[in-house]
CSV table of C-alpha atoms in Angstrom, one decimal:
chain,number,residue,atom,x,y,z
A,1,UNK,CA,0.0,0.0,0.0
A,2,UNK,CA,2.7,2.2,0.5
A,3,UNK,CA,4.9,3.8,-2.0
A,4,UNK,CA,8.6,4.7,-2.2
A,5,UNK,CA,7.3,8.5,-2.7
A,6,UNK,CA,5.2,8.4,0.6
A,7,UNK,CA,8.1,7.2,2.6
A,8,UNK,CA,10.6,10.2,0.9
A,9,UNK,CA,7.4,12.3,1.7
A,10,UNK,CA,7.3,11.3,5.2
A,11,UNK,CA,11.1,11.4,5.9
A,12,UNK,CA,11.1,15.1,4.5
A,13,UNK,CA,8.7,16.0,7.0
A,14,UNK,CA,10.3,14.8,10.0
A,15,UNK,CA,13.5,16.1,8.3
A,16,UNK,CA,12.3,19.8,7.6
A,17,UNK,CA,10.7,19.7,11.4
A,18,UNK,CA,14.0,18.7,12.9
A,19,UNK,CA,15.9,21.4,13.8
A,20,UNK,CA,19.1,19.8,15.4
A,21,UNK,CA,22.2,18.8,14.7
A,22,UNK,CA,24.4,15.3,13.9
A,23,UNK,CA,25.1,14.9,17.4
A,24,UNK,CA,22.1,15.3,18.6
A,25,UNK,CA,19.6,12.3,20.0
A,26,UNK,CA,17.2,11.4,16.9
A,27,UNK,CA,15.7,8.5,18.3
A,28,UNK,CA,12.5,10.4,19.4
A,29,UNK,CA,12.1,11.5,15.6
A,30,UNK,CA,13.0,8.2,14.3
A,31,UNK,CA,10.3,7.0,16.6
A,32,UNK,CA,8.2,9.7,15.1
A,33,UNK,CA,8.7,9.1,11.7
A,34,UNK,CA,7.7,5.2,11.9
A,35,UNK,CA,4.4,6.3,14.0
A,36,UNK,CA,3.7,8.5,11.4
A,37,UNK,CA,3.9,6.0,8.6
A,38,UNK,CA,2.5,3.4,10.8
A,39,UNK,CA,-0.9,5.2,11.8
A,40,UNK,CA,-1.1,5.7,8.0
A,41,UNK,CA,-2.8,2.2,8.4
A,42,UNK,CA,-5.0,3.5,10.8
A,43,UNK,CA,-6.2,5.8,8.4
A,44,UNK,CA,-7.3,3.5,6.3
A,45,UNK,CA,-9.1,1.2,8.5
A,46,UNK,CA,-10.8,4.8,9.5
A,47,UNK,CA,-12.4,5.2,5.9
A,48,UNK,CA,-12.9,1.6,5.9
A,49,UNK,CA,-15.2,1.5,8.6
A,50,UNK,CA,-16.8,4.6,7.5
A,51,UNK,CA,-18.4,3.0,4.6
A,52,UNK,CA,-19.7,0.3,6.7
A,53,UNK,CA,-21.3,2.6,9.3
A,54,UNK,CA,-23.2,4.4,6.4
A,55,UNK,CA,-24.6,0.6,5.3
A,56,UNK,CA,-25.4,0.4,9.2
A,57,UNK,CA,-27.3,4.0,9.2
A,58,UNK,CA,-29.2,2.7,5.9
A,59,UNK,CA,-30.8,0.1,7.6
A,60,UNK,CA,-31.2,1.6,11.4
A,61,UNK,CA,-33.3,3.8,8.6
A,62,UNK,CA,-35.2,1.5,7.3
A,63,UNK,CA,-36.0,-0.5,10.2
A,64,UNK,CA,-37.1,3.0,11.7
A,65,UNK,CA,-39.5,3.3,9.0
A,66,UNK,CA,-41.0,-0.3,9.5
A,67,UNK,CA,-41.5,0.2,12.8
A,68,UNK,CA,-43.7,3.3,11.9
A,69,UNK,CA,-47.6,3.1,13.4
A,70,UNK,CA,-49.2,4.1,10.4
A,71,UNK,CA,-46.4,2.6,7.7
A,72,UNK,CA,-47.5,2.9,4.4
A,73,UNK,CA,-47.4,-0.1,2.3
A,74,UNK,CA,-43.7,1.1,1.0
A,75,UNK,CA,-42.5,1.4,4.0
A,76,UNK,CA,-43.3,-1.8,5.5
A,77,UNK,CA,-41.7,-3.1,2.1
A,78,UNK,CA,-38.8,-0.7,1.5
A,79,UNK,CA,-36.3,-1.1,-1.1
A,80,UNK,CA,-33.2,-2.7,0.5
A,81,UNK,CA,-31.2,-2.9,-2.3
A,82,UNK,CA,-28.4,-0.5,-0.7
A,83,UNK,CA,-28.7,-2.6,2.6
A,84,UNK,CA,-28.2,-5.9,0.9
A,85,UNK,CA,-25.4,-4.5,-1.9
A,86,UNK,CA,-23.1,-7.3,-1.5
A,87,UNK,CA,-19.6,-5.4,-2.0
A,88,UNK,CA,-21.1,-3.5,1.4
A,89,UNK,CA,-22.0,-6.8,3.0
A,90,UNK,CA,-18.5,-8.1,2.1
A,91,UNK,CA,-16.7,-5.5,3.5
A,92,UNK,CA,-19.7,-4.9,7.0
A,93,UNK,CA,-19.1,-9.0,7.2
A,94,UNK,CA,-15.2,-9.1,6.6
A,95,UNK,CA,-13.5,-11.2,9.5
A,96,UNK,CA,-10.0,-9.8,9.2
A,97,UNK,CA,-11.4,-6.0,9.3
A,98,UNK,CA,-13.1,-6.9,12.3
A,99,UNK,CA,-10.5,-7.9,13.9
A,100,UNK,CA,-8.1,-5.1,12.8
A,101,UNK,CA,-10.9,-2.4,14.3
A,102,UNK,CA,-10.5,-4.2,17.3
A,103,UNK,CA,-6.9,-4.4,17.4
A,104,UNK,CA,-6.6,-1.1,16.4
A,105,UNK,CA,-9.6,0.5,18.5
A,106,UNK,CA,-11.3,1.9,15.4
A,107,UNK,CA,-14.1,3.7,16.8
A,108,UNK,CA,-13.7,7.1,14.8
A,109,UNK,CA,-17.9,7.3,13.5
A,110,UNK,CA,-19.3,5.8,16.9
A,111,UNK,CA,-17.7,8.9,18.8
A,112,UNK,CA,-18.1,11.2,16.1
A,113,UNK,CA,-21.8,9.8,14.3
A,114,UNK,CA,-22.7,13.6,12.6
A,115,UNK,CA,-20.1,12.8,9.4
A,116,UNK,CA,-22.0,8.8,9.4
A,117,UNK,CA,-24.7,11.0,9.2
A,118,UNK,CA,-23.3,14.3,6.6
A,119,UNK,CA,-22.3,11.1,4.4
A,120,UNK,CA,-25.6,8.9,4.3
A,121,UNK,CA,-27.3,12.2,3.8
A,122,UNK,CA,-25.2,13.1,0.6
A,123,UNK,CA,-25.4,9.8,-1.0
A,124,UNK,CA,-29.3,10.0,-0.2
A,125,UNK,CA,-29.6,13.5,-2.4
A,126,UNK,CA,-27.0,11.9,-5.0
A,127,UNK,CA,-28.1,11.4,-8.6
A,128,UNK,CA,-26.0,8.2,-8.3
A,129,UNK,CA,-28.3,6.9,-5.9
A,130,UNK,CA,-31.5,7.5,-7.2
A,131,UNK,CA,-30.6,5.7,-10.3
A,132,UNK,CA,-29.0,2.9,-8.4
A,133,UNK,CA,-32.1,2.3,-6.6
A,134,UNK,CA,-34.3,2.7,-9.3
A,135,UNK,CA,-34.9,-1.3,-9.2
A,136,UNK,CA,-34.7,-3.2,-6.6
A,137,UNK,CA,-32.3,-6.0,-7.6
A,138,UNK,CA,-28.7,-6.0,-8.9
A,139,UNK,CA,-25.5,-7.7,-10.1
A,140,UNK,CA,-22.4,-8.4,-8.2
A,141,UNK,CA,-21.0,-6.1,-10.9
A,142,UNK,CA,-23.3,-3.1,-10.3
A,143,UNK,CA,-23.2,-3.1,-6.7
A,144,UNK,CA,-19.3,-3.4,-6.7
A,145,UNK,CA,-19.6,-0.2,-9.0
A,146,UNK,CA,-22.2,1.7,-6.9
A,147,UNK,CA,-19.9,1.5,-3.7
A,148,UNK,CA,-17.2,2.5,-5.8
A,149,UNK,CA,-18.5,5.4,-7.2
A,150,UNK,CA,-20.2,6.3,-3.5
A,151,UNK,CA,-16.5,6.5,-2.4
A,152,UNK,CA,-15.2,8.3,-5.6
A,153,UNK,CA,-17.7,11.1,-5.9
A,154,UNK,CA,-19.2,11.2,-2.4
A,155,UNK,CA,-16.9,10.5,0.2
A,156,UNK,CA,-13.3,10.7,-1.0
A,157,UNK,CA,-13.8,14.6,-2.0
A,158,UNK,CA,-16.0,15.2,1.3
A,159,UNK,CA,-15.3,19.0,2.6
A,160,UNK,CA,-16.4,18.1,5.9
A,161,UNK,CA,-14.7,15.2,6.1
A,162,UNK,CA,-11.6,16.2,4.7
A,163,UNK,CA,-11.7,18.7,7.5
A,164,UNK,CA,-12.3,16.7,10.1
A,165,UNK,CA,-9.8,14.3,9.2
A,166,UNK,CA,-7.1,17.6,9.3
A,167,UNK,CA,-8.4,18.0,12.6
A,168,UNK,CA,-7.8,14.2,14.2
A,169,UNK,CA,-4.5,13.6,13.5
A,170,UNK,CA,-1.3,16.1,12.3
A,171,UNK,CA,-0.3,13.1,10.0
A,172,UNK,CA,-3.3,12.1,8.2
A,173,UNK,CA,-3.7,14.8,6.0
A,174,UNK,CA,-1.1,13.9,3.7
A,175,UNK,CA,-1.4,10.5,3.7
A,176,UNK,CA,-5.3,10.9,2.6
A,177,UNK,CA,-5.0,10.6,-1.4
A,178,UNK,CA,-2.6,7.6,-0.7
A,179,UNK,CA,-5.1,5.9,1.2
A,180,UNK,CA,-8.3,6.9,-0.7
A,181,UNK,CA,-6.6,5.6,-4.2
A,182,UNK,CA,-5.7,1.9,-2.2
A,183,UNK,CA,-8.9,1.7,-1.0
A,184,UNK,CA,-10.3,2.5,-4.8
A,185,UNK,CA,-8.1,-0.2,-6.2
A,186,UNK,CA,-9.1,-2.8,-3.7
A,187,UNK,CA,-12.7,-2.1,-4.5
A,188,UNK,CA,-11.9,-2.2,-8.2
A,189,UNK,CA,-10.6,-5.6,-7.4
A,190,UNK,CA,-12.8,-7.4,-5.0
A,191,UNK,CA,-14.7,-10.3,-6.2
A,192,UNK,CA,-17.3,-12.4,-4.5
A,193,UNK,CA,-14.6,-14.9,-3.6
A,194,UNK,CA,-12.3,-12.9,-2.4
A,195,UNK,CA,-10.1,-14.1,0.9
A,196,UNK,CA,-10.7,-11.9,4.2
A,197,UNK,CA,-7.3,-11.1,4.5
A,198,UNK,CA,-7.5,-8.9,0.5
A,199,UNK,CA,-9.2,-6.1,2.4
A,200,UNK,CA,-6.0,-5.9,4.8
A,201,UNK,CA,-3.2,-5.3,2.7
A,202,UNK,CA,0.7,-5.2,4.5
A,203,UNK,CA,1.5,-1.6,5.0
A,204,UNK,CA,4.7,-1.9,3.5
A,205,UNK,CA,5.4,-3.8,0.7
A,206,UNK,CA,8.6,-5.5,2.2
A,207,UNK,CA,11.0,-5.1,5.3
A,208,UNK,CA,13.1,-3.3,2.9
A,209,UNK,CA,10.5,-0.5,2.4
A,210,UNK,CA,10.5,-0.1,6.2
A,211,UNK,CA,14.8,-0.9,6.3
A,212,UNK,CA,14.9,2.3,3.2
A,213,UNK,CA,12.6,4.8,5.4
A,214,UNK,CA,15.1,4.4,8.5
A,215,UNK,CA,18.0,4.6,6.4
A,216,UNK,CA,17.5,7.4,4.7
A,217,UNK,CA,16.5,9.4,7.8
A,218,UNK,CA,19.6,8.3,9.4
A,219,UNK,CA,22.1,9.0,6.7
A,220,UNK,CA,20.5,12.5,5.9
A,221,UNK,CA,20.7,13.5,9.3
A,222,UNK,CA,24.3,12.3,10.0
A,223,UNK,CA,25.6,13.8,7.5
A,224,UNK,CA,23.7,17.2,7.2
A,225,UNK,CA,27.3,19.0,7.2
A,226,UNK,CA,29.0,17.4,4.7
A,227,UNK,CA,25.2,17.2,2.3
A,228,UNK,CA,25.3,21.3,3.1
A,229,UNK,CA,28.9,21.6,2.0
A,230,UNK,CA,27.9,19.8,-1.5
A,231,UNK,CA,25.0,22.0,-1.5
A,232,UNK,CA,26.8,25.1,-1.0
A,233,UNK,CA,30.1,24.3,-3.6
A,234,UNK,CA,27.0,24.3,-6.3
A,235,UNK,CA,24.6,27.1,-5.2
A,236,UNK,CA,27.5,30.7,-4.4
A,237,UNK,CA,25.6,32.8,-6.8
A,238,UNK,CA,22.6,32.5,-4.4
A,239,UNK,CA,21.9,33.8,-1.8
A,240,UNK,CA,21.2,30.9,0.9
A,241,UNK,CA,18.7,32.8,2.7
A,242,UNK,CA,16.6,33.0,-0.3
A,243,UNK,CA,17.0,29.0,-0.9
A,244,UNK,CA,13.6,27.4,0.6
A,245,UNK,CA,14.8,25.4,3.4
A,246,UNK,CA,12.5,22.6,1.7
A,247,UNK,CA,14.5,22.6,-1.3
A,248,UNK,CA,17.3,22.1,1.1
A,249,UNK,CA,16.4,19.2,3.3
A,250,UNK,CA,14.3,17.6,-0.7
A,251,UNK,CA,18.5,18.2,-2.0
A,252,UNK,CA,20.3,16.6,1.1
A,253,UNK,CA,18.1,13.6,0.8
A,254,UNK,CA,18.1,13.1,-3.0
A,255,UNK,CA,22.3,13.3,-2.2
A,256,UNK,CA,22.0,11.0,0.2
A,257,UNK,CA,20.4,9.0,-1.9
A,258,UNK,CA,22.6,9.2,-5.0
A,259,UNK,CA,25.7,8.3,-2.8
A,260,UNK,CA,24.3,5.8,-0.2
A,261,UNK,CA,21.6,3.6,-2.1
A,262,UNK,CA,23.4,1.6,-4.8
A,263,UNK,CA,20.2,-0.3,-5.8
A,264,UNK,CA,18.7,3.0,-6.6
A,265,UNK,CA,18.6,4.2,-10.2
A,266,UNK,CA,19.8,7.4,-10.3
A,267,UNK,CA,17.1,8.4,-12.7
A,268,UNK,CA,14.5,7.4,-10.0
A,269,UNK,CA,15.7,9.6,-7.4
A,270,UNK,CA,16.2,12.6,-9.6
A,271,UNK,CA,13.1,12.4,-10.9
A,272,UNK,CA,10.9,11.4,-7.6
A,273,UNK,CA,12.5,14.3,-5.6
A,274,UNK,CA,11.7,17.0,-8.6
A,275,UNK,CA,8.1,15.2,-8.3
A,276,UNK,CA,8.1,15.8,-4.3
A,277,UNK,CA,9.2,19.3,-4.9
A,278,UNK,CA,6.9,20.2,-7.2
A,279,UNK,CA,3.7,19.0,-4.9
A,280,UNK,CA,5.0,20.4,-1.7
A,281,UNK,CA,7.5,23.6,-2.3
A,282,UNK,CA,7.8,26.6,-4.7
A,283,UNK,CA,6.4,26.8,-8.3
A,284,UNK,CA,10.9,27.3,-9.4
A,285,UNK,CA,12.0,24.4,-6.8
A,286,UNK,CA,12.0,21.4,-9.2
A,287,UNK,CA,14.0,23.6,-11.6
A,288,UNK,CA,16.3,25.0,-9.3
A,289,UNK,CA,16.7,21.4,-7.2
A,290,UNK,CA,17.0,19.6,-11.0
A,291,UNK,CA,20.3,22.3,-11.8
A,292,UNK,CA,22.0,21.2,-9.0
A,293,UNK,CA,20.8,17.6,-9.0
A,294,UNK,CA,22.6,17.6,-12.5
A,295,UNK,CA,25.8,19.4,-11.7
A,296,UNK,CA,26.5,17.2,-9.2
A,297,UNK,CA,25.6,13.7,-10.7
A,298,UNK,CA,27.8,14.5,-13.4
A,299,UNK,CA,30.6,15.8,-10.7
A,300,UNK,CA,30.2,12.4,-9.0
A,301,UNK,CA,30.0,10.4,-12.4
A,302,UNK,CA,33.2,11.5,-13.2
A,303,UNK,CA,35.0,11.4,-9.5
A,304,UNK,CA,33.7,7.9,-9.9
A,305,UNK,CA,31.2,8.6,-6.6
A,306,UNK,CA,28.1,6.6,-7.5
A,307,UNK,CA,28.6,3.1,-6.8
A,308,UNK,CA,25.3,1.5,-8.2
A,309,UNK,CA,24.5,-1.6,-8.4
A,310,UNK,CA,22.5,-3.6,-11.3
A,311,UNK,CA,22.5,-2.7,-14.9
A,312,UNK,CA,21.0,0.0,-16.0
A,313,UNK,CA,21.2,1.8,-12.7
A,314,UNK,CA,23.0,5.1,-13.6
């Protein structure tokens, strides 16, 4: 589920909010930076269970509406057809989710019921859900892509809830798209015979994904002095105070990088740190970062600096 590009993401934040030296003690940031990644999967579980407490508000609804003294004939027989989508009863019946909620004390929508509630109500008004429930029986097919489209166009882009999810935890923000596309390609994927244990994916892909996070951290930070000493050899027509001090930690890490992670193409750094720069820093960054990327790859090209391992790798 998670990308190289979220953990370079998630290392420059902890790198750009750490403001001391190579002697210092790191471990409390080190510990930081794994939480952070860590409660990523929280995050998902979160918008997990979210979709399931809407299927649970659809039919506290219509069993409301049964229970009515003077029911009319449609409400005693309601159409159930969101209630009984079977992607929803998948997921609401899902073993290994359960488990994780549990595990995990996932309990986000009991405490905080009003967004249960601002959700159910938008897919209500939706035009995507009046013409999903204009019959009252469906396809596997169809109800996999009514719940995907609920989560798409209705709950992914939420205001409210993209607020509200600001607001519960510093670290969630960012992580947000990441999540929301996993979950969409999961649903994209699910099938009616699909194990309990596809709907809770490993957070990293291997140990080496959580091994490259550390690392990099690590060898940034140690060697901040000798990374700003590169730095500064290629940038003494500027003026450093003008330098965004993103650009500066984005170039210490893509150095570190370069000189430290042989089975790293150098093309793949260069490129997913221009990428990073251009989502997070100034509009001139990736240029800027991408001149002195260049001068120096060709400076440790020739010095014979870049030890990389594999074919193709330079």
């Amino acid at each position: 589920m998670l990308s190289r590009r979220h953990i370079r993401v998630k290392v420059m934040q902890v790198l750009y909010a750490f403001n001391g030296t190579e002697s210092d003690d790191f471990s409390k940031d080190q510990k930081f930076l794994l939480y952070s990644i860590d409660n990523m999967y929280n995050l998902y579980l979160t918008m997990f269970s979210l979709i399931i407490e809407v299927g649970k508000r659809s039919k506290s609804q219509l069993e409301t509406i049964q229970k009515k003294h003077l029911a009319t004939p449609e409400e005693k027989n309601p159409n159930k057809k969101f209630v009984n989508n079977q992607v929803l009863q998948l997921i609401t019946n899902n073993e290994a989710l359960k488990s994780e909620f549990e595990a995990k004390n996932i309990n986000n929508w009991q405490l905080d019921n009003e967004y249960v509630e601002i959700i159910y109500k938008d897919i209500l008004a939706s035009d995507l859900y009046k013409e999903y429930m204009s019959t009252k029986t469906s396809t596997f097919k169809e109800d996999k892509n009514f719940i995907l489209d609920v989560f798409k166009e209705i709950i992914a882009p939420n205001d409210k809830l993209y607020d509200y999810i600001e607001d519960k935890n510093l670290t969630w923000l960012d992580d947000l798209p990441t999540v929301n596309t996993a979950i969409l390609k999961l649903l994209r994927k699910i099938k009616e015979t699909s194990d309990d244990r596809f709907l809770t994916p490993k957070l990293y892909k291997d140990i080496e994904d959580k091994q490259y996070a550390i690392n990099l951290f690590k060898k940034t930070l140690l060697n901040q002095s000798k990374l700003s000493e590169e730095i500064a050899g290629k940038t003494k027509n500027w003026d450093t105070e003008r330098i965004a001090s993103l650009d500066l930690v984005l170039l210490k890490m893509a150095i570190c990088e370069l000189t430290n992670f042989p089975s790293i193409p150098t093309k793949v750094t260069i490129n997913e740190y221009l990428e990073i720069s251009k989502e997070y820093s100034t509009p001139k960054s990736s240029i800027f970062i991408n001149g002195i990327l260049d001068k120096l790859l060709k400076e440790y090209q020739e010095e014979g600096k870049l030890n990389k391992v594999g074919r193709g790798l330079m």
